[in-house]
Coordinates of C-alpha atoms and ligand atoms in Angstrom, one line a residue:
X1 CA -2.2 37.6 88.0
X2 CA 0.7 39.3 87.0
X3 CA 2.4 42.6 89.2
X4 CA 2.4 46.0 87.6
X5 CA 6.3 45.9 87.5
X6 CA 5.6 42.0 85.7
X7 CA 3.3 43.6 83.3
X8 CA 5.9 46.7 82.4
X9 CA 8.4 44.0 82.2
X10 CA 6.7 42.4 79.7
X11 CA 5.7 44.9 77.2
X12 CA 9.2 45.6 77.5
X13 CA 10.7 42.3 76.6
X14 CA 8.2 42.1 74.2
X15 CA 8.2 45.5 72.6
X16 CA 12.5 44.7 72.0
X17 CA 10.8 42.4 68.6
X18 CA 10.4 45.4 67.1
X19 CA 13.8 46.3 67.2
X20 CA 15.5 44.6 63.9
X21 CA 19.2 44.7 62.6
X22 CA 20.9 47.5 62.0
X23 CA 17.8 49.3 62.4
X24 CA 17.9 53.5 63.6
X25 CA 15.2 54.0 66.7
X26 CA 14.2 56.4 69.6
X27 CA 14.0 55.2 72.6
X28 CA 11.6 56.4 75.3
X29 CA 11.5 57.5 79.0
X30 CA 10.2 55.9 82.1
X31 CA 9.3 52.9 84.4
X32 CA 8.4 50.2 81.3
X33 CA 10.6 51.4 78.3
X34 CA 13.5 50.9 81.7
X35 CA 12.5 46.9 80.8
X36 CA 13.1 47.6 76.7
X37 CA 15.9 49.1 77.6
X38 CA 17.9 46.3 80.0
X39 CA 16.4 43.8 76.7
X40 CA 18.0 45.5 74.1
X41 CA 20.8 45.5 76.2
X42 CA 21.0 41.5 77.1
X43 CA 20.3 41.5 73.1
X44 CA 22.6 43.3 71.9
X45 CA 25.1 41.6 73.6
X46 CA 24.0 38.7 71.8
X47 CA 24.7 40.6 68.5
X48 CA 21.7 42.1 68.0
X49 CA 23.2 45.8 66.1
X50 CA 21.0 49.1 66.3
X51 CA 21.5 52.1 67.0
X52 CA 19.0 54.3 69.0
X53 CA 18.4 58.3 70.2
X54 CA 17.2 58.8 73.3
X55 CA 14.5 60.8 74.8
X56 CA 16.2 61.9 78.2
X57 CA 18.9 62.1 80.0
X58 CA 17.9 59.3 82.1
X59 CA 17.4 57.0 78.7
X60 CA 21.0 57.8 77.8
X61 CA 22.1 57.1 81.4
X62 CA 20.9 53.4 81.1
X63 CA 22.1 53.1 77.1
X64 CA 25.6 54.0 78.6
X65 CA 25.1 51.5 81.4
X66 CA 23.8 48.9 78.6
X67 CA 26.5 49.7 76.3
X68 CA 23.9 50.6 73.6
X69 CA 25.4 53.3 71.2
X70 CA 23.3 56.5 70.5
X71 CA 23.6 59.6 68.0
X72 CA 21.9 62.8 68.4
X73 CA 18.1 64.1 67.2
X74 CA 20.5 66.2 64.9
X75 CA 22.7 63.6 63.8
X76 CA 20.2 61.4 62.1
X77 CA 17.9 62.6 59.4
X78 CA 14.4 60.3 60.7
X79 CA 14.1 57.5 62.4
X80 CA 12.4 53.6 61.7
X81 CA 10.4 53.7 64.9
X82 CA 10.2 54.8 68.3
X83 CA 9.3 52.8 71.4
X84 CA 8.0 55.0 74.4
X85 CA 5.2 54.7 77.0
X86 CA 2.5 56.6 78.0
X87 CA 0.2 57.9 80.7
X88 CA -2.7 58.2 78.8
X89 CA -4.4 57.1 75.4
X90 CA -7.7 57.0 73.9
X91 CA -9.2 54.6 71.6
X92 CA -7.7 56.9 68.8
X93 CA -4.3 56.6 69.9
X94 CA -4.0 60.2 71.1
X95 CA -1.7 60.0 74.4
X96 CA -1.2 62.2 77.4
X97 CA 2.4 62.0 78.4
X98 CA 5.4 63.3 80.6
X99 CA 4.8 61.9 83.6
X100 CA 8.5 61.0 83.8
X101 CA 8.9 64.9 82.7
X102 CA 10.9 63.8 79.1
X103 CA 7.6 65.0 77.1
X104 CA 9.7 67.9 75.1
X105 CA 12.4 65.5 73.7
X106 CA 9.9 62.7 73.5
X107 CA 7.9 64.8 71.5
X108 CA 10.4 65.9 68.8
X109 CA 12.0 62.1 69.0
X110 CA 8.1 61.1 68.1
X111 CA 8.0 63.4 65.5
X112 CA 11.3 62.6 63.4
X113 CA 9.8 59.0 63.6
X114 CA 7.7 56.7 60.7
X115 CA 6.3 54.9 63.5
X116 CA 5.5 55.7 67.4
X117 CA 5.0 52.2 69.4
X118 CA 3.5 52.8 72.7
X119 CA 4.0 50.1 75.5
X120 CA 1.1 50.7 78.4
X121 CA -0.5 48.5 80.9
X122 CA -3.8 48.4 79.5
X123 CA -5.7 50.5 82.8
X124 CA -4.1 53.3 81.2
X125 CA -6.3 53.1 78.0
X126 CA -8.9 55.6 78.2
X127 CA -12.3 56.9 76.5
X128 CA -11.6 60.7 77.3
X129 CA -8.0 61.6 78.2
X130 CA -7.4 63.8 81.4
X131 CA -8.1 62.4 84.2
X132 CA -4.6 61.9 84.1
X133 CA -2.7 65.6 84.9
X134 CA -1.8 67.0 81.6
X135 CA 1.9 68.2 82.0
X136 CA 2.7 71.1 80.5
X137 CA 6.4 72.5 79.9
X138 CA 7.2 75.9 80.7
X139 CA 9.7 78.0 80.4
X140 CA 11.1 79.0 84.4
X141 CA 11.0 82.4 83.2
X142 CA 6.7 84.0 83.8
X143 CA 5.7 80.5 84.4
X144 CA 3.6 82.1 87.1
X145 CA 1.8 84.0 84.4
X146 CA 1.0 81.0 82.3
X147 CA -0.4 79.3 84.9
X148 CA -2.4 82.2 85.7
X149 CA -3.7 81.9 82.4
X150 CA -4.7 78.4 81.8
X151 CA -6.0 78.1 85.0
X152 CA -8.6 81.3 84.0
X153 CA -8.8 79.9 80.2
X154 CA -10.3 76.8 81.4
X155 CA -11.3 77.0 84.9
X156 CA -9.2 74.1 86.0
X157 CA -6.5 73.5 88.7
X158 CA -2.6 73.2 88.1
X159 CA 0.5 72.8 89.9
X160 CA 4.3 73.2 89.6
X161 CA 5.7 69.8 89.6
X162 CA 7.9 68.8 92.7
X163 CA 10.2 66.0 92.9
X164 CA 11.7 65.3 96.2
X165 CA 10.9 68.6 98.0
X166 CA 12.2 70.5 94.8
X167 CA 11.4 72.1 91.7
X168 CA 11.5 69.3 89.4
X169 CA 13.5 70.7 86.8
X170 CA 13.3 69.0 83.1
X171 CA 16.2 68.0 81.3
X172 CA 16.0 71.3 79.1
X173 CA 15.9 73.5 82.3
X174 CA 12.3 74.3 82.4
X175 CA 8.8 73.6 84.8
X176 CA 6.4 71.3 84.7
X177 CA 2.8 72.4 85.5
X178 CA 0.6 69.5 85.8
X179 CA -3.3 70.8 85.0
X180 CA -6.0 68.7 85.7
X181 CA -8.3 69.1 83.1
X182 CA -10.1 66.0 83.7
X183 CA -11.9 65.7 80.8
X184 CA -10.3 66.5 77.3
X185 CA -12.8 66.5 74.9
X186 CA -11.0 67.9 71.5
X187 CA -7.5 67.3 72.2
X188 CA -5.8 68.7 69.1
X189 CA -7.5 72.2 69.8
X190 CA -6.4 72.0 73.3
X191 CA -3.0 71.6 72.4
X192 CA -3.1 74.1 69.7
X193 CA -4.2 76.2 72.1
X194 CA -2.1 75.9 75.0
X195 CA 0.8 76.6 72.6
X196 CA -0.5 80.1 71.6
X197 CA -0.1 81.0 75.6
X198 CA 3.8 82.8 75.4
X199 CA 6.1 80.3 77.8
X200 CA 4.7 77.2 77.1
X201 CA 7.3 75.0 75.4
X202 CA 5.6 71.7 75.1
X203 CA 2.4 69.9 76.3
X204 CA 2.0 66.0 76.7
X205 CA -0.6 65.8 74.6
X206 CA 0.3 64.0 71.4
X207 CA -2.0 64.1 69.0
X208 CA -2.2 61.8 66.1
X209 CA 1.4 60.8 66.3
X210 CA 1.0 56.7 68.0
X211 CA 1.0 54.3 65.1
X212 CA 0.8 51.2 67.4
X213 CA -0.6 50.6 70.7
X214 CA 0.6 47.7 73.0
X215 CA -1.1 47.1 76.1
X216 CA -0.3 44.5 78.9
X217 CA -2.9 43.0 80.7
X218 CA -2.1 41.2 84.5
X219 CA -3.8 37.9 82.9
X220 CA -0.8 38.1 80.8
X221 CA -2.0 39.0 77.7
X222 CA -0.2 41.4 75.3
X223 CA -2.8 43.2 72.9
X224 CA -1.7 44.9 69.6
X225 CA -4.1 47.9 67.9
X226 CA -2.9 49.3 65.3
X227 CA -3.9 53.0 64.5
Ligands
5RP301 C1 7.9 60.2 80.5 C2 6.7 59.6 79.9 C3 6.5 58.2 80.1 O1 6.4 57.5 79.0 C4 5.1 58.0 80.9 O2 5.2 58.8 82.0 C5 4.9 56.6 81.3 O3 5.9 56.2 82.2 P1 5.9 54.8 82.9 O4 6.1 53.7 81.9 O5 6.9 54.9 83.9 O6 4.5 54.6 83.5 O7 5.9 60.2 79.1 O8 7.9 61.6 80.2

């Protein structure tokens, strides 16, 4: 049976097929796209060409390590694909993420894209999404306010994300709230909503945006679904 780093490690290696010659991609955030991202590396020097935008800070961190060039959101008109992972998704390919806090950039990366390939160890496919905390960007600015609000609007609890005894702060200088809905039963509403509430910049919720999911299994097994 294979480790949860072995399973991440896989989908990663495995997800870097997608990545053709001279193709233009995003590249995600977090613990499994990290194993894409030393691939591509190791393949590109092997000649493999490509050229990526990334979703994070900490994405471009490891493309500088990897010597893996990357232009701007606003330097490229769309993208081929984009590889990311998730926290969440449902058998419709709806998602929950930001767990790593890059769901703003991932979001708009997801959007300028034809396709959205998600890489997930396959506990993280769900019926209903929320049991997993639904982050929610916010701007620093109120953000006591919003959470005042979604908290009342749906009777649920939140809290400001912490990372090692600190505000974590996301790469575009705002909050996180995490809100456990536990049960999200119409999510494009719900995010529709949450953005009407003023300082919310972003929710992890992404509806209707994965084209492919690719789940890892610890027997070893590497399932494709197309949405
Ligand atoms: C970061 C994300 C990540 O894709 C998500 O949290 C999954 O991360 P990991 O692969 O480390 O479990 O949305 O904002």
């Amino acid at each position: 049976m294979l480790s949860q780093n072995d399973i991440k490690q896989k989908l990663g290696i495995y997800a870097a097929d997608f990545i053709q010659q001279d193709m233009l991609v995003g590249l995600g955030t977090g613990t499994t796209v990290f194993y894409l991202l030393k691939e591509l590396g190791k393949r590109k020097r092997q000649g493999l060409n490509f050229t990526a935008v990334c979703t994070s800070n900490q994405t471009q961190n490891i493309l500088d390590e990897e010597k893996i060039n990357y232009f701007s959101i606003d330097e490229v008109d769309k993208l081929q694909l984009t590889i990311d992972g998730a926290d969440e998704a449902d058998e419709n390919g709806n998602l929950i993420k930001g767990g790593g806090g890059a769901l703003l950039q991932e979001k708009i990366v997801a959007a300028a894209s034809e396709k959205l390939i998600i890489i997930i160890d396959e506990k993280k496919n769900v019926q209903t999404l929320g049991v997993f905390p639904l982050p929610v960007e916010v701007i620093t600015f109120g953000w006591k306010q919003v959470q005042k609000k979604i908290e009342s609007n749906y009777n649920i609890q939140t809290k400001l994300r912490y990372k090692d005894n600190s505000i974590f702060i996301t790469d575009h200088q705002h909050y996180i709230l995490d809100c456990w809905f536990n049960r999200i039963l119409n999510p494009f509403e719900l995010n529709k909503n949450l953005h009407l509430i003023p300082g919310v910049v972003e929710t992890g919720l992404f509806v209707q945006m994965a084209t492919t999911i690719v789940s890892g299994f610890a027997d070893g097994r590497i399932e494709v679904k197309n949405i």
